[in-house]
XYZ file of C-alpha atoms in Angstrom:
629
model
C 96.704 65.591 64.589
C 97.158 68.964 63.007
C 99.002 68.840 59.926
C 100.670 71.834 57.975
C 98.926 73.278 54.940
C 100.783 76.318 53.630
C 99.420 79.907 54.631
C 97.054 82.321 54.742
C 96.399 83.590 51.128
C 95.581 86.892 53.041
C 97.597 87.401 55.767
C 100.730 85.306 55.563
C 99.645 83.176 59.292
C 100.403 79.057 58.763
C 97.035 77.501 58.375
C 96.635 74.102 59.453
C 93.704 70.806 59.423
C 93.131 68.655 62.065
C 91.227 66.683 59.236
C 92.873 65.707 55.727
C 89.651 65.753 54.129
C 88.807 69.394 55.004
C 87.623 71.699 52.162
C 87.565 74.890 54.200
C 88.931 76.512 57.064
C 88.824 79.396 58.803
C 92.134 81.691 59.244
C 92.444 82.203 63.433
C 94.562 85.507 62.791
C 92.597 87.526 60.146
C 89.127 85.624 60.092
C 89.511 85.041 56.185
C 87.731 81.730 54.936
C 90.182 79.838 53.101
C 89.070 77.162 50.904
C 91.414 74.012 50.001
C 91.275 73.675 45.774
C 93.688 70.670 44.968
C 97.428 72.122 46.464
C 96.284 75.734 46.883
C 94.602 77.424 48.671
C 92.614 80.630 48.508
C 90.670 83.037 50.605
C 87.536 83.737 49.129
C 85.822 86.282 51.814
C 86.133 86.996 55.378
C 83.419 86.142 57.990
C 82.195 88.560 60.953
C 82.772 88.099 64.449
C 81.245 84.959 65.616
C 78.051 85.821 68.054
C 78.717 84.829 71.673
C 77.411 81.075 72.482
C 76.672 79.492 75.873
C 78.088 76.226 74.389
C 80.884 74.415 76.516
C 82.103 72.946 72.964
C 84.907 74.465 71.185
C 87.320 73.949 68.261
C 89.420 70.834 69.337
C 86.728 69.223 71.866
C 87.092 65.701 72.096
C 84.533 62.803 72.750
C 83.233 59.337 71.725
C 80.093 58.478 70.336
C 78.961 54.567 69.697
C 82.402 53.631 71.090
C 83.772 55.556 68.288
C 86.627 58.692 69.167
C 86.017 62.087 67.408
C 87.267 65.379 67.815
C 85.800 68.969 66.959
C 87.273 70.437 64.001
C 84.890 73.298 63.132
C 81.513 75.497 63.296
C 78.459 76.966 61.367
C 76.671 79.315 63.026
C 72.784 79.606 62.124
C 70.635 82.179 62.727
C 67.257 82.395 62.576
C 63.834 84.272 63.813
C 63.798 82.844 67.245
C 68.005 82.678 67.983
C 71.021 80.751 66.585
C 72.376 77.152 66.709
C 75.565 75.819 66.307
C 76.354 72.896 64.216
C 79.855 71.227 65.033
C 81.741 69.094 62.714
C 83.456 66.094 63.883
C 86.332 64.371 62.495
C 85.847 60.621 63.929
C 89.489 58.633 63.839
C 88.456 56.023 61.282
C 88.948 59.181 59.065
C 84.489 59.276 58.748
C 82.669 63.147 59.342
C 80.110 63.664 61.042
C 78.167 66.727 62.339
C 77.457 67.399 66.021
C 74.098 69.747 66.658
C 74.001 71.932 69.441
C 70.663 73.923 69.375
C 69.585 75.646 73.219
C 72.101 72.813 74.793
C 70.493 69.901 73.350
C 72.464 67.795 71.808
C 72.320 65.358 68.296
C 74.962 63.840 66.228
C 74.183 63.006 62.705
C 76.085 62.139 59.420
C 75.140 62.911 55.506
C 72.951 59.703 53.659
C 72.395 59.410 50.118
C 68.682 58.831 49.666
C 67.796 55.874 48.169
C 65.180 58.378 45.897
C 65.014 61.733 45.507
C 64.460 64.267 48.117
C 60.857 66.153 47.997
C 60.877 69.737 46.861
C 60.774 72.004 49.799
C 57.188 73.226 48.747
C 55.623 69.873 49.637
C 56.805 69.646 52.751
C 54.870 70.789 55.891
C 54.347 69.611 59.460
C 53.063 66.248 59.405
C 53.751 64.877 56.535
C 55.723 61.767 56.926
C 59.037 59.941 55.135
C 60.731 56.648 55.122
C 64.867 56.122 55.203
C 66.636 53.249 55.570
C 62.873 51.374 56.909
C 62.520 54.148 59.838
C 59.566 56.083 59.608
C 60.236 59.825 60.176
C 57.793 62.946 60.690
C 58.258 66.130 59.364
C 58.173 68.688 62.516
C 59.309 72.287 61.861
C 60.350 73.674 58.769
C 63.261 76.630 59.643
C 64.596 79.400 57.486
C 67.758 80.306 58.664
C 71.019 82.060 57.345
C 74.685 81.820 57.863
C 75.545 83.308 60.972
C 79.276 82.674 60.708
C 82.146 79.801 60.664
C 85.054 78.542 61.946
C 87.530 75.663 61.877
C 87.860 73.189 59.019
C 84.416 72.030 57.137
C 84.138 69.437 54.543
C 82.958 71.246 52.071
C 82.545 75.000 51.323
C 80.086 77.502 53.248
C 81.127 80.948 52.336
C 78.408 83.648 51.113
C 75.172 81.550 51.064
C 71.853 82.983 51.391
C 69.223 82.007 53.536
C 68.571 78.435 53.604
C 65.338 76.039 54.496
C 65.664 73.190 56.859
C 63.219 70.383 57.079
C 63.429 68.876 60.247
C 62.059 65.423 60.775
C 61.971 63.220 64.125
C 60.754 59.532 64.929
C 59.107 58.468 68.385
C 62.353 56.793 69.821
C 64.641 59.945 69.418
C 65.827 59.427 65.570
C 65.854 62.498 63.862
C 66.146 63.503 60.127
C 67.463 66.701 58.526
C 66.907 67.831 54.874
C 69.372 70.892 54.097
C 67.910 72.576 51.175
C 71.441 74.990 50.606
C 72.145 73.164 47.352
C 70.355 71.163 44.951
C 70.151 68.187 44.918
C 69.411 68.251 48.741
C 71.353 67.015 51.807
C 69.929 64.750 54.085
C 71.437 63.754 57.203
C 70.039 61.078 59.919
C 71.113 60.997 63.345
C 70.270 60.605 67.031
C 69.784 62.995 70.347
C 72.417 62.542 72.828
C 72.586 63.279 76.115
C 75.462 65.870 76.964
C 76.969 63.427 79.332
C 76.827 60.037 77.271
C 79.049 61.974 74.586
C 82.369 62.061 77.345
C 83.196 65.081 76.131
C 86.686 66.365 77.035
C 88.650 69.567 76.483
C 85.405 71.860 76.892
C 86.190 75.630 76.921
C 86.354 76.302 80.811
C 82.798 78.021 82.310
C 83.266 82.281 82.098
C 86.390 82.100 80.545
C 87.255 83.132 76.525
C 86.421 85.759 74.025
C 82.952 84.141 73.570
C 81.668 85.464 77.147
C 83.409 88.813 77.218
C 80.137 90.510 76.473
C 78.140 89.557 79.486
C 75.502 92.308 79.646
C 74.138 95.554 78.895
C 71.784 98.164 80.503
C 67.767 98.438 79.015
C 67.393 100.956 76.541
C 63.917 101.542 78.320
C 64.578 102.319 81.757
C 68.429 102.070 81.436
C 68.473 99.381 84.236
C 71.535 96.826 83.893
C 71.019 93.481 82.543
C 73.632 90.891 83.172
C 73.148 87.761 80.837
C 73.206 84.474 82.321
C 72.927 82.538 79.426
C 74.885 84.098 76.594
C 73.432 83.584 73.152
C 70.034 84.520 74.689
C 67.386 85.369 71.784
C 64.891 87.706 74.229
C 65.596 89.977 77.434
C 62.141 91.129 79.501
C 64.005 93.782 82.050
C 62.947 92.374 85.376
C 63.236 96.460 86.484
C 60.354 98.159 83.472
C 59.435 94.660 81.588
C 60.258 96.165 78.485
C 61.354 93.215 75.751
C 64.713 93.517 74.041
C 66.810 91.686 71.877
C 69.613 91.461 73.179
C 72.125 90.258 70.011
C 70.878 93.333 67.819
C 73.609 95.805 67.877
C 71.170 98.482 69.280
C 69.707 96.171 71.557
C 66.328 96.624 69.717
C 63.397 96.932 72.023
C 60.854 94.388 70.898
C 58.086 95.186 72.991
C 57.951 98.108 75.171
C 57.042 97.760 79.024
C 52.952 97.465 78.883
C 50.883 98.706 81.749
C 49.981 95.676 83.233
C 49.759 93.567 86.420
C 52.715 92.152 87.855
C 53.502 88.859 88.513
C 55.792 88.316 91.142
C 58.294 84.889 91.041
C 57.520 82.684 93.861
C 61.711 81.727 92.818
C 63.060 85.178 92.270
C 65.214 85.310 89.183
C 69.002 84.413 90.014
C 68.051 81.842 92.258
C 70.259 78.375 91.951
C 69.078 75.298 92.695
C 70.098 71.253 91.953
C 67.845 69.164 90.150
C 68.433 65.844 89.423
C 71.987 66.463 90.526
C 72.921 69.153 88.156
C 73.022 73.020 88.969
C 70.557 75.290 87.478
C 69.834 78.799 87.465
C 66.329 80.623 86.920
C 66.990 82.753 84.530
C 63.307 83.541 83.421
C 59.796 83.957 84.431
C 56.158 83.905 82.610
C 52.642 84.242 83.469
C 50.314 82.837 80.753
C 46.451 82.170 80.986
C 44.163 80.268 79.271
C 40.297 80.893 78.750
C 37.517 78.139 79.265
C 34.116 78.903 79.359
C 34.590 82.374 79.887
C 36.892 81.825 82.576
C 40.575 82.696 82.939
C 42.980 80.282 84.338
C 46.458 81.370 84.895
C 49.812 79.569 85.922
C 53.729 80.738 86.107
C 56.379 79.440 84.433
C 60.475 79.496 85.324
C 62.861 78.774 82.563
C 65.939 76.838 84.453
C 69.364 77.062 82.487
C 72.424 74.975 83.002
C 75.458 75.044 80.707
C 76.148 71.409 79.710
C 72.962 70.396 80.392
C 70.530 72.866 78.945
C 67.157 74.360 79.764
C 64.650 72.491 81.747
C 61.272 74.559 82.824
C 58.903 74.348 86.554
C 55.519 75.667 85.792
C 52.915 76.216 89.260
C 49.349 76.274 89.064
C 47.570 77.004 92.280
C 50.548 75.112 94.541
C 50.452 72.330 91.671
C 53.807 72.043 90.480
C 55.964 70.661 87.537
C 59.278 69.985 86.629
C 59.384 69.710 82.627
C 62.003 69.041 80.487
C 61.968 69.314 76.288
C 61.257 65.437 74.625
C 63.084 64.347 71.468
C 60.867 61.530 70.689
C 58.158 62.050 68.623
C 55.112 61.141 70.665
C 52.224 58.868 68.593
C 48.816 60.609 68.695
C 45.734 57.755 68.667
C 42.799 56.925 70.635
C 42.230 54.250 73.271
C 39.171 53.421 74.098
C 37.458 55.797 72.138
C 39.510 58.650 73.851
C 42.425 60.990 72.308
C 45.549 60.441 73.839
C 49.549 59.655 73.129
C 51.798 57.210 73.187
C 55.411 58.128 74.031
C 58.672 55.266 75.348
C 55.506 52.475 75.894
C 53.320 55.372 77.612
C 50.054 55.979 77.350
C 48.782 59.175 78.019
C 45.214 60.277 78.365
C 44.200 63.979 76.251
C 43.192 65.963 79.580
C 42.992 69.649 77.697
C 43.433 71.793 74.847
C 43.471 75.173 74.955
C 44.949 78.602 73.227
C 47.792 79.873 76.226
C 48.481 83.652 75.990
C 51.675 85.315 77.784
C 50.615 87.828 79.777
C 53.795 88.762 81.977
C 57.355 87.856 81.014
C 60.386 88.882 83.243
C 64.011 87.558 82.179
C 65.602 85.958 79.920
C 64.952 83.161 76.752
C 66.732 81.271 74.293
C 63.854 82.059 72.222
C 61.696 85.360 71.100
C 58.685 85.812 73.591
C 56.233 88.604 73.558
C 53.415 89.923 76.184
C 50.522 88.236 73.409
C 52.301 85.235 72.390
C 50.019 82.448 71.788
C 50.107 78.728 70.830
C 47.618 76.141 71.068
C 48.283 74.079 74.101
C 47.336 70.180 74.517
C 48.229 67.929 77.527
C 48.308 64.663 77.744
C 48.331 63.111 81.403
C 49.547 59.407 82.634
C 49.792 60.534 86.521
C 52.868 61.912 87.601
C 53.392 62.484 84.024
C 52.145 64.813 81.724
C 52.691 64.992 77.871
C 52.363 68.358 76.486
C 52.122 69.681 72.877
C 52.504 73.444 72.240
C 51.801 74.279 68.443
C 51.771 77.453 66.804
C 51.875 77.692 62.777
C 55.285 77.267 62.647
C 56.142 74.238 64.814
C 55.020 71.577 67.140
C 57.518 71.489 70.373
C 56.430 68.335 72.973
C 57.827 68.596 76.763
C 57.032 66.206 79.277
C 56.466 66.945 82.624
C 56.661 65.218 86.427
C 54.225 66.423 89.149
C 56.881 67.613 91.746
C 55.797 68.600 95.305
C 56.159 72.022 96.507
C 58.447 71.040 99.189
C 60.718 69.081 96.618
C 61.482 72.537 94.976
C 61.835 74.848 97.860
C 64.326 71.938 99.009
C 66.068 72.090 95.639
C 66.557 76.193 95.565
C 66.834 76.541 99.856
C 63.823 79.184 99.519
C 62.305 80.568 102.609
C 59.263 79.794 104.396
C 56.877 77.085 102.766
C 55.408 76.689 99.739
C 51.727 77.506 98.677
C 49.221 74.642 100.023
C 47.928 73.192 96.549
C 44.154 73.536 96.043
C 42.058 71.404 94.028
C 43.478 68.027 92.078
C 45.712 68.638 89.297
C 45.752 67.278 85.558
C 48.331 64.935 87.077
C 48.824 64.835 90.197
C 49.844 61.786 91.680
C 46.658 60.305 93.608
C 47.091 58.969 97.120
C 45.449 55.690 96.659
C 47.763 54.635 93.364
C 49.282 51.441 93.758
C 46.796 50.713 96.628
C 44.224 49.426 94.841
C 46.036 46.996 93.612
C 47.953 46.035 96.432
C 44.911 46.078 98.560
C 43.375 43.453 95.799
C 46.052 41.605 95.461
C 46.216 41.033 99.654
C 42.636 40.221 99.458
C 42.912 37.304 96.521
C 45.624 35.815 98.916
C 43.709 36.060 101.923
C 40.463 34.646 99.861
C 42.519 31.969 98.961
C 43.387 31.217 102.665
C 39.450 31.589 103.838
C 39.192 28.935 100.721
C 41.482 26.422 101.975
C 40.449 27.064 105.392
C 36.435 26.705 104.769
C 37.908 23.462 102.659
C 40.013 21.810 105.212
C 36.943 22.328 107.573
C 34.271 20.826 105.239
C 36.519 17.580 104.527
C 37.712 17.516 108.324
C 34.520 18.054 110.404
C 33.295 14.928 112.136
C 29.464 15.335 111.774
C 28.861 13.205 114.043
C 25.551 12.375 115.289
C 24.386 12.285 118.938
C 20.715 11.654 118.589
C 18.249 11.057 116.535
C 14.818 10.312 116.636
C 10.987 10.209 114.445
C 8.150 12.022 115.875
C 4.811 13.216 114.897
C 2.630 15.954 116.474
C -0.909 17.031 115.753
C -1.104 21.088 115.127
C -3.506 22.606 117.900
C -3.538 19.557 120.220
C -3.678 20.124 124.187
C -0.321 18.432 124.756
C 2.317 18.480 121.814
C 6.117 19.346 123.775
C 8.215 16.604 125.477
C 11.969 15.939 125.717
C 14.552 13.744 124.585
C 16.946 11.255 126.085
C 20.110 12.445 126.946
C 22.810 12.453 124.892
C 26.507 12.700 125.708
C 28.544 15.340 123.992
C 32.668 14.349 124.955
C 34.715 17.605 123.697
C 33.377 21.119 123.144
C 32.054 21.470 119.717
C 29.224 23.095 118.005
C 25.515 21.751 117.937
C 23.701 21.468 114.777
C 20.033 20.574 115.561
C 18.323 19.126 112.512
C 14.280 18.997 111.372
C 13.476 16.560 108.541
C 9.408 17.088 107.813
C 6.766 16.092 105.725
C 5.518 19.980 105.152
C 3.386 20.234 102.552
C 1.751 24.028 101.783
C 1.881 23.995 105.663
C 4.053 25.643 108.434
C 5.695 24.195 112.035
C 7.416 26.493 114.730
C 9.566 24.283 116.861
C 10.341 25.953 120.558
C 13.414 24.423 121.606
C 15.340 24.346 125.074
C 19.250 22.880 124.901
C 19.952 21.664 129.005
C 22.355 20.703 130.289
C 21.750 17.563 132.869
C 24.029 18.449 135.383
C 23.691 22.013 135.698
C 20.461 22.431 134.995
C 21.545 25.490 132.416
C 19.160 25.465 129.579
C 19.911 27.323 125.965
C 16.078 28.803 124.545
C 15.768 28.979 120.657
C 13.659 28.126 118.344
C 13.453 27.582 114.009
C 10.569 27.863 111.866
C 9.998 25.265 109.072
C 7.576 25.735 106.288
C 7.334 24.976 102.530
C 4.673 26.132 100.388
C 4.349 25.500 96.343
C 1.958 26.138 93.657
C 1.037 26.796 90.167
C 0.448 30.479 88.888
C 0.079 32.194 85.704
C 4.569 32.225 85.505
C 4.316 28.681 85.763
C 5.157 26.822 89.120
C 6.812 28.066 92.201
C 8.142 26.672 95.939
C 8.987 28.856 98.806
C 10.914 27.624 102.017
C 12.037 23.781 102.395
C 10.531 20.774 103.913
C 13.545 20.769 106.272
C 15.312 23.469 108.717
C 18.263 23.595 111.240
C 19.221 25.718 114.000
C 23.050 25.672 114.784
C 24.309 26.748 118.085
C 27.886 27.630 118.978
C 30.567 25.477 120.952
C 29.336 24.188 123.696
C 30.983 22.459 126.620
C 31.556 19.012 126.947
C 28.654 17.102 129.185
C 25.478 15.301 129.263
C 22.529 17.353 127.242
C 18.629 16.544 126.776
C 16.246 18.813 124.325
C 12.411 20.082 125.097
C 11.069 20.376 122.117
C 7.248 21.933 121.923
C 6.284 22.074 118.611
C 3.596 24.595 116.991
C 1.523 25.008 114.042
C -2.217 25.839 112.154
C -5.043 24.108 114.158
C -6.862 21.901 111.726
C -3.698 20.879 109.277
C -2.748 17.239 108.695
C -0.213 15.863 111.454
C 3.111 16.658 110.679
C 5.546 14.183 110.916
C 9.531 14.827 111.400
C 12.864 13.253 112.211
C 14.872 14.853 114.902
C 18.804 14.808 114.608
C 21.205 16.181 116.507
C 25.032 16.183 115.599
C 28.334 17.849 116.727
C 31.522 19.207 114.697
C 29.100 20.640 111.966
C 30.895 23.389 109.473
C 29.092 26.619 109.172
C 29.932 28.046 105.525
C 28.196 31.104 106.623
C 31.416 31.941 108.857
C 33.486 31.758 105.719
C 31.462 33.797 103.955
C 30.714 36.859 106.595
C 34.732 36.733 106.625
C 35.127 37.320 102.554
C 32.676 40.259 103.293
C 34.278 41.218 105.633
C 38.046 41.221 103.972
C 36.606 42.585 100.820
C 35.759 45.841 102.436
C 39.193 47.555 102.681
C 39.734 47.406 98.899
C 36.661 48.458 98.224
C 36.540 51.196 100.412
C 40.031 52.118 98.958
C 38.602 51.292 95.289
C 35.619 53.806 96.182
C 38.127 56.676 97.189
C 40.236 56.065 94.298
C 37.377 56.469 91.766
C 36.018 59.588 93.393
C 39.519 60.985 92.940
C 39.853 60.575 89.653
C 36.096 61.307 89.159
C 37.476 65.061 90.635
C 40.235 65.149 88.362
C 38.424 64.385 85.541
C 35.758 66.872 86.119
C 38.165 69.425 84.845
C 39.158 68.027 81.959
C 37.547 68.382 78.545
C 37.479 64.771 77.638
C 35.785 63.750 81.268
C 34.640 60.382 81.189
């Protein structure tokens, strides 16, 4: 609740604080600042016009964070080389401050620490380096210069008239984040989290296109003189879609940064203006890039399309050759290690595989940016891929930003922003493109094991169940390269259809027998021709002793009907070797593991087949990496 303080020391307007802790405050009639010194109070300067924001937040905004209520109770506007940010200050009903950040719609709330130690001088700080609070390890990740920009409301302690001020920004891998203010000495720190816009249940927003901060809502190009209409208000860089010149457009001459270069266009697949949903929010492209990169003395080039929504920020789509993209900004800190011998990151219990690095040059920019971008920007570009996903890191020498990315189909976006006609057929595998066989594999392995396991059980049921059961059986002897060496058997009765296994049992020794063999039926007369070769052989040479074949052989013949069978047997062999002698057995209901194992073969090929394909896909993708296996 507001409560009465007295009035303006400059203009004579009652001054109230939502918060009975607040130092200063900002007069809502006459813009003086007014600072709180025990009972008095007393206006020590007056600030400028605030510059216009695209933030839904305002002075009296209410929300909860952690389960805890808070309400907005004032601003400070930063400025710095690439834009502004706002930093809100929340009074939280236990009577506790905190500090709400609100830089390009993303969102952290964070509260002042006292360091256990002192804080390090701002000269030893630089990207990298890493510090320890309260046992979280944090990483120092861009290191900003900025200057008051302007307040408003009621702050808890005095920020009238400073100069420019350093910020060390620090961040952890699950979304902590650290800031060391270096406006007074000793210096601030404050710790905090990101937040998503929605999570904070934020209520009493300023309603969209209404209030003094969006009167301003354009201008025209002081190149070509074309009008520019600003979607997002607060916008750091304006490439007229008409010339391409680059303007700033918060400079009170709308300062052309970069004239229009003669150049090739680009033309936006999604023409600028276009609105679209994405993952149930509303977005509007509000800017376009081309960049390229150079490998091997080849240019590469893709397009990028900066997305804007009020409340829930900036999210990008990039398209390379039909490939595309749908990327949003990452507050964790991704881990960079090696697996395996290969560079790659680790990011929320993801590992992702270093596919490319390379320096990326804008060559074409159209629209507008929340930051300062230049026909010749560069920054050195690495990607990490974990297919759909893909991990980038863009560093130039002032900061390290990571986005992470999802392999989106064409179709998915022209769906999402109802564009004509189709999109472009992708050519070639992408970085990290989804391939068609993932989840397959395994699947496909994982249906084999169980069917293996079945064949198992199966081959064992029918190894402990089969009958073996023999029908005949019988010695003979035969002398190799005598006139008269065939004959046949006595019958034998065979009651069910079943399989035949017919079994020799010799005396081979270094010696060879070809039995010719005739399976007939008594009745019928129908006779089965086949025939087995038994030899065995064995020596001594200089590796030491050897064996080939076996002394014993078997033919097996499929089911056969039930009846009355005989066998003619004629049995060959070398004129002039030793007389072979041999038992003779026949038996019925004999297992076959040969069956069972032409089946495995035969189930294993489908995941190989698919584990083939899937290799050679990757093998593609990997071709155009620089860290190919």
């Amino acid at each position: 609740m507001a409560r009465p303080a007295g009035s303006c020391p400059n203009c004579s307007a009652p001054i109230e604080f939502r918060w009975s802790s607040a130092v200063q405050t900002t007069c809502p009639h006459c813009r003086s600042v007014v600072v709180r010194r025990d009972v008095d109070l007393e206006a020590v300067g007056q600030v400028a016009d605030l510059p216009l924001t695209p933030s839904p937040i305002q002075i009296g905004t209410r929300g909860r964070f952690e389960g805890r209520a808070f309400t907005v109770t004032g601003r400070i506007v930063y400025e710095y080389e690439h834009g502004t940010w706002n930093e809100w200050h929340l009074w939280f009903m236990d009577g506790s401050s905190g500090w709400l950040s609100d830089a390009q719609a993303e969102y952290a709330v964070s509260r002042q620490v006292q360091p256990a130690s002192p804080l390090p001088a701002p000269e030893s700080l630089e990207p990298g380096r890493r510090l320890r609070w309260k046992n979280v390890d944090f990483t120092v990740t861009t290191l900003t210069r900025a200057r008051y920009r302007g307040v408003e409301g009621e702050l808890p302690f005095e920020y009238w008239d400073k100069s420019e001020v350093l910020f060390a920004d620090l961040r952890t891998a699950d979304g902590q984040f650290a800031t060391i203010d270096y406006s007074q000495s000793p210096p601030l720190l404050f710790l905090g989290v990101f937040v998503a816009f929605d999570d904070l249940e934020l209520t009493e927003l300023r309603p969209e296109g209404t209030g003094p901060t969006v009167d301003a809502t354009g201008f025209n190009c002081r190149n070509c003189g074309a009008a520019i209409e600003l979607k997002a208000i607060g916008t750091a860089t304006v490439a007229c879609t008409s010339c391409g010149a680059i303007q700033d457009p918060a400079d009170p001459a709308v300062l052309i940064l970069q004239a229009a270069a003669e150049r090739q266009r680009h033309t936006p697949k999604i023409p600028l203006g276009t609105i679209g949903t994405l993952h149930g929010d509303r977005y509007e492209v509000i800017g376009f890039q081309h960049r390229t990169i150079v490998v091997e003395d080849e240019k590469y080039g893709w397009d990028e399309y900066l997305l804007y929504n009020r409340e829930q920020g900036f999210r990008y789509l990039s398209e390379y050759a039909g490939h595309w993209n749908d990327i949003r900004p990452v507050h964790g800190l991704p881990t960079e290690t090696r697996v395996r011998g290969h560079f790659a990151a680790r990011y929320l219990g993801t590992t992702f595989k270093l596919f490319q690095t390379a320096n990326a040059t804008t060559e074409y920019v159209i629209g507008q940016f929340p930051w300062r971008v230049r026909v010749g920007d560069t920054a050195t570009v690495s990607d990490f891929v974990a297919p759909p996903l893909m991990l980038s890191a863009e560093r130039t020498p002032e900061e390290t930003t990571w986005s992470l990315g999802e392999y989106t189909p064409g179709s998915t976006i022209w769906k999402a922003f109802d564009l004509e006609g189709r999109p472009p057929r992708p050519s070639g595998i992408f970085a990290n493109q989804p391939s068609p066989y993932a989840g397959r594999v395994g699947s496909y392995w994982g249906l084999f094991v169980l069917l293996l396991l079945a064949v198992g059980l199966a081959g064992m049921w029918r190894l402990l169940s089969a009958d073996r059961e023999p029908l005949y059986s019988a010695r003979y002897s035969f002398i190799p390269g005598a006139a008269e060496s065939s004959y046949v058997t006595p019958e034998f009765e065979l009651r069910e259809p079943s399989n035949l296994e017919i079994e020799f049992a010799t005396n081979l020794s270094n010696n060879w027998t070809y039995f010719n063999l005739a399976l007939i039926e008594t009745e019928s007369g129908r006779a089965l021709d086949l025939g087995r070769e038994v030899s065995y052989y064995f020596g001594v040479d200089s590796d030491g002793r050897w064996t080939e074949g076996s002394p014993r052989g078997a033919v097996m013949l499929p089911t056969q009907p039930a009846g009355r069978y005989y066998l003619r047997v004629e049995p060959e062999g070398s004129p002039g070797t030793p007389a072979v002698t041999y038992t003779l057995t026949v038996r019925r209901d004999v297992p076959l593991p040969l069956y069972y194992a032409i089946a495995i073969v035969l189930l294993a090929i489908p995941p190989v087949l698919v584990s083939l394909r899937a290799a050679a896909f990757e093998g593609r993708r990997w071709q155009e990496s620089d860290y190919g296996d």
